[in-house]
Short mmCIF file of C-alpha atoms and ligand atoms in Angstrom, two decimals:
data_model
loop_
_atom_site.label_atom_id
_atom_site.label_comp_id
_atom_site.label_asym_id
_atom_site.label_seq_id
_atom_site.Cartn_x
_atom_site.Cartn_y
_atom_site.Cartn_z
CA MET A 171 -0.25 -0.25 0.06
CA SER A 172 1.26 3.47 -0.99
CA ASP A 173 1.36 5.09 2.60
CA TYR A 174 4.71 6.58 2.86
CA ILE A 175 5.10 10.48 2.95
CA LEU A 176 7.90 12.16 1.37
CA VAL A 177 8.85 15.68 2.87
CA LEU A 178 10.92 17.86 1.11
CA ASP A 179 12.53 20.41 3.62
CA GLU A 180 14.39 23.28 2.10
CA GLY A 181 16.00 25.28 4.96
CA THR A 182 18.19 28.42 4.79
CA THR A 183 21.52 26.25 5.05
CA SER A 184 20.30 22.90 3.94
CA THR A 185 18.01 21.07 1.91
CA ARG A 186 16.77 17.69 3.30
CA ALA A 187 14.78 15.08 2.07
CA MET A 188 12.64 12.84 4.91
CA LEU A 189 10.40 9.70 4.62
CA PHE A 190 7.86 9.35 7.01
CA ALA A 191 5.36 6.47 7.74
CA SER A 192 2.07 7.25 7.95
CA ASP A 193 2.09 7.47 11.82
CA GLY A 194 4.52 10.13 11.78
CA VAL A 195 7.61 7.90 12.38
CA LEU A 196 10.67 9.06 10.51
CA ILE A 197 12.02 6.13 8.41
CA ALA A 198 15.05 7.78 6.31
CA SER A 199 16.66 11.07 5.44
CA ALA A 200 19.28 12.64 3.38
CA GLN A 201 20.49 16.01 3.77
CA GLU A 202 22.91 18.28 1.82
CA GLU A 203 24.32 21.77 2.61
CA LEU A 204 23.59 24.55 0.48
CA THR A 205 25.97 27.08 -0.66
CA GLN A 206 25.60 30.81 0.69
CA HIS A 207 26.55 33.53 -1.16
CA TYR A 208 27.40 37.00 0.57
CA PRO A 209 28.26 39.43 -2.68
CA GLN A 210 27.87 42.53 -0.07
CA SER A 211 27.46 43.32 3.44
CA GLY A 212 23.73 42.67 4.06
CA TRP A 213 23.21 40.44 0.94
CA VAL A 214 22.33 37.01 0.94
CA GLU A 215 21.61 35.00 -2.23
CA HIS A 216 21.54 31.31 -3.08
CA ASP A 217 21.60 29.11 -6.41
CA ALA A 218 18.16 28.40 -7.14
CA ALA A 219 19.50 25.41 -9.48
CA GLU A 220 21.64 24.24 -6.62
CA ILE A 221 18.54 23.98 -4.49
CA TRP A 222 16.67 22.00 -7.34
CA ASP A 223 19.65 19.73 -7.91
CA LYS A 224 20.09 18.74 -4.33
CA THR A 225 16.58 18.50 -3.83
CA LEU A 226 16.48 15.94 -6.38
CA ALA A 227 19.53 14.20 -5.30
CA CYS A 228 17.99 13.82 -1.52
CA ALA A 229 15.04 12.58 -2.93
CA ASN A 230 16.39 10.06 -4.86
CA GLU A 231 18.47 8.88 -2.07
CA VAL A 232 15.43 8.13 0.28
CA ILE A 233 12.50 6.95 -2.31
CA PRO A 234 14.16 3.63 -2.44
CA LYS A 235 13.85 3.16 1.19
CA ALA A 236 10.05 3.34 0.64
CA GLY A 237 10.39 0.81 -1.93
CA GLY A 238 9.89 3.18 -4.91
CA ALA A 239 7.82 6.20 -5.91
CA ALA A 240 4.67 4.28 -6.24
CA MET A 241 4.78 3.78 -2.55
CA ILE A 242 4.76 7.29 -1.47
CA ALA A 243 1.14 8.51 -1.13
CA GLY A 244 1.91 12.15 -1.22
CA ILE A 245 4.82 14.64 -1.04
CA GLY A 246 4.85 17.51 1.49
CA ILE A 247 7.00 20.65 0.75
CA THR A 248 8.18 23.00 3.64
CA ASN A 249 10.55 26.04 2.88
CA GLN A 250 12.50 28.72 4.16
CA ARG A 251 9.87 31.62 3.56
CA GLU A 252 10.21 34.89 1.70
CA THR A 253 13.16 33.92 -0.57
CA VAL A 254 12.60 34.85 -3.91
CA VAL A 255 13.42 32.99 -6.89
CA ALA A 256 13.08 34.37 -10.65
CA TRP A 257 13.03 31.82 -13.54
CA ASP A 258 12.18 31.92 -17.33
CA LYS A 259 8.93 29.97 -18.03
CA GLU A 260 10.32 28.98 -21.32
CA THR A 261 13.52 27.52 -20.63
CA GLY A 262 12.66 26.69 -16.73
CA GLU A 263 16.11 28.12 -15.75
CA PRO A 264 16.89 30.77 -13.16
CA LEU A 265 17.34 34.05 -14.45
CA THR A 266 19.36 35.44 -11.41
CA ARG A 267 20.56 34.25 -7.88
CA ALA A 268 17.50 33.61 -5.60
CA ILE A 269 17.47 36.58 -2.87
CA VAL A 270 17.37 34.87 0.65
CA TRP A 271 14.94 36.24 3.23
CA GLN A 272 17.82 37.66 5.40
CA ASP A 273 18.78 39.83 2.72
CA ARG A 274 18.52 43.65 3.78
CA ARG A 275 19.23 45.35 0.33
CA THR A 276 16.05 46.68 -0.28
CA GLU A 277 15.85 48.69 2.85
CA PRO A 278 15.94 52.05 0.83
CA PHE A 279 12.96 51.02 -1.15
CA CYS A 280 11.03 50.22 2.05
CA ALA A 281 12.39 53.36 3.53
CA GLU A 282 10.83 55.19 0.49
CA LEU A 283 7.19 53.42 0.92
CA ARG A 284 7.28 54.13 4.44
CA LYS A 285 8.05 57.79 4.01
CA ALA A 286 5.37 58.07 1.49
CA GLY A 287 2.93 56.93 4.27
CA HIS A 288 1.91 53.37 2.76
CA GLU A 289 2.85 51.22 5.95
CA ALA A 290 -0.43 51.59 7.89
CA ASP A 291 -2.42 50.59 4.90
CA VAL A 292 -0.30 47.73 4.05
CA GLN A 293 0.11 46.42 7.60
CA LYS A 294 -3.79 46.57 7.59
CA ARG A 295 -4.17 44.77 4.19
CA THR A 296 -1.11 42.25 4.40
CA GLY A 297 -0.60 41.72 8.11
CA LEU A 298 3.10 42.81 7.37
CA LEU A 299 5.32 45.64 7.97
CA LEU A 300 7.40 47.36 5.11
CA ASP A 301 10.67 45.56 5.82
CA PRO A 302 13.13 44.14 3.54
CA TYR A 303 12.63 40.62 4.91
CA PHE A 304 9.31 40.02 2.81
CA SER A 305 9.50 38.67 -0.53
CA GLY A 306 7.82 41.61 -2.75
CA THR A 307 10.39 44.10 -2.58
CA LYS A 308 13.06 41.39 -3.63
CA MET A 309 11.05 40.85 -6.75
CA ARG A 310 11.04 44.73 -7.73
CA TRP A 311 14.92 44.92 -6.97
CA MET A 312 15.39 41.97 -9.28
CA LEU A 313 13.41 43.93 -12.03
CA ASP A 314 15.46 46.78 -11.47
CA ASN A 315 18.90 45.40 -11.12
CA ALA A 316 19.09 41.82 -12.98
CA PRO A 317 18.62 42.84 -16.82
CA ALA A 318 17.63 39.21 -17.77
CA VAL A 319 14.69 39.38 -15.16
CA ARG A 320 13.60 42.72 -16.79
CA ALA A 321 13.96 41.25 -20.26
CA ALA A 322 11.81 38.22 -19.59
CA ALA A 323 9.16 40.30 -17.94
CA ASP A 324 9.18 42.24 -20.98
CA ALA A 325 8.95 39.11 -23.32
CA GLY A 326 6.10 37.76 -21.08
CA THR A 327 8.07 34.41 -19.85
CA LEU A 328 9.11 35.82 -16.27
CA ALA A 329 8.02 33.50 -13.55
CA PHE A 330 8.50 34.65 -9.78
CA GLY A 331 8.11 32.34 -6.83
CA THR A 332 9.15 31.40 -3.36
CA VAL A 333 11.26 28.18 -2.87
CA GLU A 334 8.07 25.94 -2.53
CA SER A 335 6.85 27.23 -5.96
CA TRP A 336 10.12 26.74 -7.57
CA LEU A 337 10.17 23.16 -6.58
CA VAL A 338 6.77 22.48 -7.74
CA TYR A 339 7.52 24.19 -11.16
CA LYS A 340 10.70 21.74 -11.32
CA LEU A 341 8.98 18.53 -9.98
CA THR A 342 5.92 19.14 -12.51
CA SER A 343 8.46 20.02 -15.43
CA GLY A 344 6.75 23.26 -15.46
CA ALA A 345 3.17 22.50 -15.59
CA GLN A 346 2.11 24.05 -12.58
CA HIS A 347 3.25 27.59 -11.33
CA ILE A 348 1.50 27.60 -7.78
CA THR A 349 2.28 28.91 -4.43
CA ASP A 350 0.46 27.94 -1.24
CA ALA A 351 -1.31 30.45 0.93
CA SER A 352 0.89 30.48 3.74
CA ASN A 353 4.21 31.42 1.58
CA ALA A 354 1.87 33.82 -0.46
CA SER A 355 1.16 35.66 3.10
CA ARG A 356 4.72 36.70 3.36
CA THR A 357 5.14 38.72 -0.07
CA LEU A 358 3.53 41.95 0.90
CA LEU A 359 1.07 41.19 -2.36
CA MET A 360 -1.75 39.18 -1.08
CA GLU A 361 -4.22 40.79 1.31
CA LEU A 362 -4.65 38.24 4.43
CA GLY A 363 -8.16 37.71 3.33
CA GLY A 364 -7.62 37.88 -0.60
CA ALA A 365 -7.92 34.89 -2.64
CA GLY A 366 -5.04 35.46 -4.90
CA PHE A 367 -2.04 38.51 -5.29
CA ASP A 368 -3.72 41.87 -5.19
CA THR A 369 -3.24 44.22 -8.35
CA GLY A 370 -3.24 47.22 -6.03
CA LEU A 371 -0.37 45.74 -4.08
CA CYS A 372 1.53 44.57 -7.15
CA GLY A 373 1.24 48.12 -8.74
CA LEU A 374 2.37 49.64 -5.41
CA LEU A 375 5.55 47.64 -5.37
CA GLY A 376 6.26 47.28 -9.10
CA VAL A 377 5.76 43.64 -9.53
CA PRO A 378 3.88 42.31 -12.73
CA HIS A 379 0.78 40.24 -11.63
CA GLU A 380 1.12 38.10 -14.50
CA ALA A 381 4.71 36.82 -13.29
CA LEU A 382 3.25 35.65 -10.03
CA PRO A 383 2.15 31.87 -9.28
CA GLN A 384 -1.56 30.79 -8.64
CA VAL A 385 -2.40 31.01 -4.84
CA THR A 386 -3.37 27.03 -3.84
CA ASP A 387 -4.51 25.30 -0.60
CA MET A 388 -1.67 23.97 1.64
CA SER A 389 -3.06 20.23 1.78
CA GLY A 390 -4.80 18.28 -1.08
CA SER A 391 -4.12 17.27 -4.55
CA LEU A 392 -2.27 20.32 -5.46
CA ALA A 393 0.15 19.21 -8.33
CA GLU A 394 1.70 15.86 -9.59
CA THR A 395 5.30 15.17 -10.36
CA ASP A 396 6.30 14.43 -13.94
CA ALA A 397 6.47 10.69 -13.88
CA ALA A 398 9.81 10.63 -15.69
CA LEU A 399 11.53 12.02 -12.40
CA PHE A 400 10.94 9.11 -9.77
CA GLY A 401 9.69 6.57 -12.16
CA SER A 402 6.10 7.13 -11.52
CA ALA A 403 4.04 10.27 -10.92
CA VAL A 404 3.90 11.18 -7.20
CA PRO A 405 0.89 13.61 -6.03
CA ILE A 406 1.99 16.88 -4.44
CA THR A 407 -0.40 16.95 -1.08
CA GLY A 408 0.93 19.46 1.26
CA LEU A 409 2.79 22.84 1.11
CA ALA A 410 3.65 25.33 3.85
CA GLY A 411 6.29 27.79 4.73
CA ASP A 412 8.49 26.56 7.65
CA GLN A 413 6.96 28.47 10.64
CA GLN A 414 3.62 27.53 9.46
CA ALA A 415 4.59 23.76 9.13
CA ALA A 416 6.07 23.98 12.63
CA THR A 417 3.11 25.32 14.01
CA ILE A 418 1.08 22.29 12.45
CA GLY A 419 3.68 19.91 13.38
CA GLN A 420 3.23 20.92 17.20
CA ALA A 421 -0.48 20.63 16.44
CA CYS A 422 -1.73 24.30 17.24
CA LEU A 423 -4.76 23.88 15.36
CA SER A 424 -7.22 25.57 17.69
CA PRO A 425 -7.28 29.27 18.28
CA GLY A 426 -4.96 30.38 21.30
CA GLU A 427 -2.57 27.43 20.79
CA THR A 428 1.29 28.53 20.47
CA LYS A 429 4.48 27.50 19.57
CA ALA A 430 7.82 28.87 19.66
CA THR A 431 10.87 27.57 17.90
CA TYR A 432 14.18 28.46 19.37
CA GLY A 433 16.90 28.08 16.56
CA THR A 434 19.29 30.83 15.51
CA GLY A 435 16.69 33.30 16.16
CA ALA A 436 12.98 32.62 17.82
CA PHE A 437 9.83 32.27 16.19
CA VAL A 438 6.49 32.37 18.02
CA LEU A 439 3.20 31.98 16.38
CA THR A 440 -0.49 31.64 18.01
CA ASN A 441 -3.31 30.15 16.07
CA GLN A 442 -6.09 32.77 15.41
CA GLY A 443 -8.70 30.59 14.12
CA GLY A 444 -10.61 32.24 11.10
CA THR A 445 -10.38 35.67 12.19
CA ILE A 446 -7.80 37.97 10.34
CA PRO A 447 -5.56 39.26 12.86
CA HIS A 448 -5.12 43.21 13.37
CA SER A 449 -1.83 43.73 15.65
CA GLU A 450 -1.78 46.99 17.87
CA ASN A 451 1.86 45.62 19.21
CA ARG A 452 3.75 45.30 15.86
CA LEU A 453 3.32 41.51 15.63
CA LEU A 454 2.63 39.94 12.20
CA GLY A 455 -0.53 38.60 10.84
CA THR A 456 0.05 35.51 8.51
CA VAL A 457 -1.92 32.78 7.11
CA LEU A 458 -1.63 29.70 9.10
CA THR A 459 -3.59 27.17 6.71
CA GLN A 460 -5.74 27.11 3.82
CA ILE A 461 -7.50 23.97 3.23
CA GLY A 462 -10.44 23.66 0.59
CA GLY A 463 -10.25 27.38 0.18
CA LYS A 464 -11.02 27.98 4.01
CA ARG A 465 -8.25 29.87 5.82
CA THR A 466 -6.77 30.07 9.53
CA TYR A 467 -4.71 32.69 10.66
CA ALA A 468 -1.65 33.08 13.09
CA ILE A 469 -0.26 36.07 14.78
CA GLU A 470 3.61 35.93 14.60
CA GLY A 471 6.56 37.57 16.45
CA SER A 472 10.23 36.99 16.14
CA VAL A 473 13.15 37.41 17.91
CA PHE A 474 16.54 37.86 16.27
CA VAL A 475 18.97 36.42 18.43
CA ALA A 476 18.23 33.17 20.53
CA GLY A 477 20.57 30.45 19.76
CA SER A 478 22.96 32.76 18.09
CA LEU A 479 23.74 34.38 21.54
CA VAL A 480 24.76 30.60 22.85
CA GLN A 481 26.87 30.46 19.54
CA TRP A 482 28.57 33.82 20.64
CA LEU A 483 29.29 32.99 23.96
CA ARG A 484 30.92 29.68 22.47
CA ASP A 485 32.83 31.31 19.46
CA SER A 486 33.61 34.96 20.43
CA LEU A 487 34.04 34.45 24.18
CA GLY A 488 34.91 30.85 24.50
CA ILE A 489 32.89 30.34 27.65
CA VAL A 490 31.51 27.04 26.35
CA GLU A 491 33.27 24.46 23.83
CA VAL A 492 29.57 23.08 22.79
CA ALA A 493 26.14 25.04 23.16
CA SER A 494 24.86 22.26 25.60
CA GLU A 495 27.47 22.95 28.06
CA THR A 496 25.52 26.03 29.25
CA GLU A 497 22.92 23.74 30.78
CA ALA A 498 25.52 22.52 33.41
CA LEU A 499 26.76 26.04 33.65
CA ALA A 500 23.32 27.34 34.63
CA ARG A 501 22.46 24.72 36.87
CA SER A 502 25.94 25.24 38.80
CA ILE A 503 24.89 28.17 40.52
CA PRO A 504 21.68 29.30 42.60
CA ASP A 505 20.97 32.34 40.30
CA SER A 506 23.01 34.75 37.96
CA GLY A 507 24.13 37.13 40.82
CA GLY A 508 22.34 39.90 39.13
CA VAL A 509 23.83 39.58 35.57
CA THR A 510 21.75 40.45 32.90
CA ILE A 511 22.14 39.98 29.18
CA VAL A 512 19.85 41.72 26.48
CA PRO A 513 20.83 40.09 23.34
CA ALA A 514 20.25 42.95 20.96
CA LEU A 515 23.18 41.86 19.15
CA SER A 516 21.63 42.60 15.68
CA GLY A 517 18.98 45.19 17.10
CA LEU A 518 15.61 43.90 18.73
CA GLY A 519 12.83 42.30 17.01
CA ALA A 520 9.21 41.90 17.91
CA PRO A 521 7.85 43.53 20.05
CA HIS A 522 10.23 46.39 20.37
CA TRP A 523 11.40 46.68 16.77
CA ARG A 524 14.35 48.68 17.30
CA ALA A 525 17.17 47.93 14.50
CA GLU A 526 19.38 50.48 16.21
CA ALA A 527 19.79 48.80 19.71
CA ARG A 528 22.69 46.99 20.56
CA GLY A 529 23.50 44.16 23.11
CA VAL A 530 24.34 45.08 26.85
CA ILE A 531 25.55 42.95 29.84
CA THR A 532 24.42 44.67 33.16
CA GLY A 533 25.15 43.80 36.79
CA LEU A 534 28.88 42.72 36.49
CA SER A 535 30.82 42.33 39.78
CA PHE A 536 34.24 40.42 40.44
CA ALA A 537 31.94 37.34 41.23
CA SER A 538 30.71 37.13 37.73
CA GLY A 539 32.13 34.22 35.83
CA LYS A 540 31.38 31.98 33.16
CA ALA A 541 28.42 30.32 34.67
CA GLU A 542 26.79 33.72 35.54
CA LEU A 543 27.12 34.95 31.93
CA ALA A 544 25.84 31.52 30.73
CA ARG A 545 22.81 31.42 32.88
CA ALA A 546 22.04 35.05 32.01
CA ALA A 547 22.25 34.24 28.31
CA LEU A 548 19.57 31.45 28.84
CA GLU A 549 17.65 33.73 31.01
CA ALA A 550 17.66 36.22 28.10
CA MET A 551 15.37 33.58 26.13
CA ALA A 552 12.60 33.56 28.73
CA HIS A 553 12.83 37.23 29.13
CA GLN A 554 12.32 38.02 25.39
CA THR A 555 9.32 35.57 25.29
CA HIS A 556 7.92 36.92 28.10
CA ASP A 557 8.01 40.57 26.20
CA LEU A 558 6.23 38.78 23.45
CA ALA A 559 3.71 36.92 25.64
CA GLN A 560 2.79 40.39 26.93
CA ALA A 561 2.21 41.82 23.42
CA PHE A 562 0.37 38.98 22.20
CA ALA A 563 -1.94 39.26 25.17
CA GLY A 564 -2.25 43.13 24.32
CA ASP A 565 -3.56 41.96 21.12
CA GLY A 566 -6.19 39.69 22.97
CA THR A 567 -4.28 36.58 22.61
CA ALA A 568 -3.22 35.10 25.76
CA TRP A 569 -1.29 31.87 25.91
CA GLY A 570 -2.48 29.01 27.99
CA THR A 571 0.95 26.59 27.35
CA LEU A 572 3.74 27.16 25.07
CA ARG A 573 4.95 24.34 22.63
CA ILE A 574 8.63 24.58 22.02
CA ASP A 575 11.06 23.15 19.44
CA GLY A 576 14.27 24.08 17.66
CA GLY A 577 17.83 23.16 18.58
CA MET A 578 17.87 25.24 21.70
CA ALA A 579 14.62 23.70 23.14
CA ALA A 580 17.00 20.43 23.91
CA ASN A 581 18.08 22.61 26.78
CA ASP A 582 16.17 21.47 30.04
CA TRP A 583 17.20 24.21 32.13
CA MET A 584 16.05 26.77 29.46
CA ALA A 585 12.62 24.84 29.09
CA GLN A 586 11.98 25.00 32.89
CA ASP A 587 13.12 28.65 32.97
CA LEU A 588 10.67 29.57 30.31
CA ALA A 589 7.81 27.83 32.22
CA ASP A 590 8.75 29.47 35.43
CA MET A 591 9.04 33.01 33.89
CA LEU A 592 5.87 32.55 31.77
CA GLY A 593 3.89 31.03 34.55
CA MET A 594 2.67 28.35 32.20
CA PRO A 595 3.43 24.85 31.35
CA VAL A 596 5.87 24.39 28.40
CA GLU A 597 5.66 21.28 26.53
CA ARG A 598 8.29 19.64 24.54
CA PRO A 599 7.57 17.00 21.62
CA GLY A 600 10.17 13.91 21.55
CA PHE A 601 10.47 14.34 17.75
CA VAL A 602 11.89 17.85 17.56
CA GLU A 603 11.90 18.14 13.67
CA THR A 604 8.29 19.72 13.93
CA THR A 605 8.74 21.78 10.64
CA ALA A 606 9.18 18.32 8.72
CA LEU A 607 6.49 16.80 10.49
CA GLY A 608 4.10 19.58 9.84
CA ALA A 609 4.83 19.23 6.18
CA ALA A 610 4.13 15.37 6.46
CA MET A 611 0.76 16.03 8.24
CA LEU A 612 -0.46 18.42 5.78
CA ALA A 613 0.82 16.04 2.84
CA ALA A 614 -0.65 12.80 4.80
CA ALA A 615 -4.07 14.73 5.13
CA GLY A 616 -4.04 16.01 1.55
CA ALA A 617 -3.26 12.59 0.30
CA GLY A 618 -6.32 11.24 2.33
CA LEU A 619 -4.66 9.22 4.60
CA TYR A 620 -6.63 10.88 7.20
CA PRO A 621 -9.85 12.40 6.95
CA ASP A 622 -8.54 15.90 8.07
CA LEU A 623 -5.62 17.88 9.38
CA LYS A 624 -6.50 17.71 13.03
CA SER A 625 -6.74 13.47 12.57
CA ALA A 626 -3.42 13.57 10.93
CA ALA A 627 -2.04 15.80 13.46
CA GLU A 628 -3.41 13.67 16.43
CA ALA A 629 -2.10 10.37 14.98
CA MET A 630 1.44 11.66 13.94
CA ARG A 631 2.41 13.89 16.80
CA GLY A 632 4.49 12.03 19.21
CA THR A 633 5.22 12.07 22.98
CA LEU A 634 5.59 15.12 25.11
CA THR A 635 7.49 16.29 28.00
CA THR A 636 5.79 18.77 30.15
CA PHE A 637 7.75 21.45 32.21
CA GLU A 638 5.47 22.93 35.18
CA PRO A 639 6.16 26.31 36.38
CA LYS A 640 7.66 26.33 39.99
CA MET A 641 9.18 29.99 40.60
CA THR A 642 7.98 31.84 43.46
CA ASP A 643 6.26 35.21 42.44
CA ASP A 644 9.08 37.10 44.21
CA VAL A 645 11.64 35.52 42.09
CA ARG A 646 9.89 36.15 39.01
CA GLN A 647 9.21 39.66 39.85
CA GLU A 648 12.99 40.34 40.72
CA ARG A 649 13.65 38.95 37.34
CA LEU A 650 11.34 41.27 35.42
CA VAL A 651 12.51 44.37 37.21
CA ARG A 652 16.06 43.47 36.39
CA TRP A 653 15.42 42.65 32.72
CA ALA A 654 13.41 45.83 32.21
CA LYS A 655 16.18 48.11 33.35
CA ALA A 656 18.84 46.21 31.24
CA LEU A 657 16.40 46.55 28.18
CA ASN A 658 16.22 50.26 28.72
CA ALA A 659 19.88 50.38 28.48
CA ALA A 660 19.86 48.76 25.17
P1 ADP B 794 18.45 26.62 13.03
O1 ADP B 794 17.58 25.89 12.28
O2 ADP B 794 18.25 28.33 13.22
O3 ADP B 794 19.93 26.63 11.95
P2 ADP B 794 18.60 25.01 15.09
O4 ADP B 794 17.18 24.81 15.60
O5 ADP B 794 19.41 24.01 14.55
O6 ADP B 794 19.06 26.42 14.38
O7 ADP B 794 19.52 25.42 16.56
C1 ADP B 794 20.85 25.70 16.82
C2 ADP B 794 21.00 26.51 17.69
O8 ADP B 794 20.53 25.99 18.95
C3 ADP B 794 22.32 27.33 17.70
O9 ADP B 794 22.62 28.71 17.86
C4 ADP B 794 22.97 26.53 18.98
O10 ADP B 794 23.82 27.52 19.56
C5 ADP B 794 21.69 26.43 20.15
N1 ADP B 794 21.63 25.18 20.71
C6 ADP B 794 21.81 23.89 20.29
N2 ADP B 794 21.81 23.04 21.53
C7 ADP B 794 21.77 23.97 22.49
C8 ADP B 794 21.51 23.61 24.00
N3 ADP B 794 21.55 22.48 24.34
N4 ADP B 794 21.56 24.52 24.76
C9 ADP B 794 21.44 25.93 24.39
N5 ADP B 794 21.77 26.05 22.90
C10 ADP B 794 21.40 25.55 22.11
#
């Protein structure tokens, strides 16, 4: 019986293919690193041809473990969001390097749009801010600066897409130019409640509507691979941007359910149900799911520096040799001795949005050593998350529990500290690859292995570890006061 799910997980630094059984158990995986191109300070590019070649290679490595393509019920794709690929519809070849989500080159254009007073309206319509992070201004930059992109636009052969769109195009040998609603909601070109890309928003950003893909559901019969690729045609039945996929992988499918991913940075998403979110606290509104044409939404807040602070302790200060040592150091002392770190090493993200802020360490004394710094670094994760929790609550979305994942979530001390500072249970799944698991859930439901996404999530989600809050109010208050003072200094 064909009941395996193949997930293609296109991260920023690597591409992976993962084979799941229908109960969510990982059977096999293959991974290849992606080359990062940094042509100038603040610019980050990928080679879309390399993304495709390595995806194909990884897929071909794991498909035999299922017993061949015919044994695969559906493919789920999840991807680094906001990264833009431009290709030619006639040749199927990229026209220029992909501009990666982290790239800041379109800041002058964003500043121009902000200055012209467009931000409030754009935020109301798209849920996003006028920031280089999002895809639309990257498309415009390509049109203005890559002659091949402009020429293809003039000739009517230009195709734009985010990474899942590019992969579907290649997997179907050019038969399908589609994007899923979650990726589309990160472009600045679609209204949160709009069915497709908005001609007015396209006009504002100067992106030709005809170059954009068709916006589709995230689960269902979305496309089918060219039979020549894997030996038989395989349905593509799940598509989602990585943070949406992780939210689904954590089974946050009812309003109020929240996940936080602690990797390089931290991404928090809360399910909003069918109501279009409007943040008063500079949080983002985004599409969480679209199935059968029906959408659910999420509020999103991101913190720029999470695990990268631990990397900094390791690589720049040499306080630890490996990231996990921070846990034993934090446990070795009763408190941080008043040391507080505000990790604004690259500015502050949500809810503060202060690009010019820089990191500070306060409360140093002669008693402060490695352990105090390591502990303060981990404490900063709970402090930053607490600030987000306040902002979410301010938008009417208080969290009941927090479901965590990402590389840093392996740190038990940090997980307990989160529970203590937030004053709520923190849950961590045994299988922490929630992004891939979410794509597998979408694909499994889309292939008809389960009646709907909720049943897929229930059946495929593994066991959980729960951290219950234990801290006294006095200690929590002392921490909050200490953090507020340090934040002011930053
Ligand atoms: P990304 O997906 O952004 O590359 P990962 O989810 O792989 O990140 O997480 C890696 C990050 O988590 C690194 O920045 C690392 O410093 C941090 N990290 C990993 N394990 C631990 C740990 N046990 N304690 C604290 N930080 C950790």
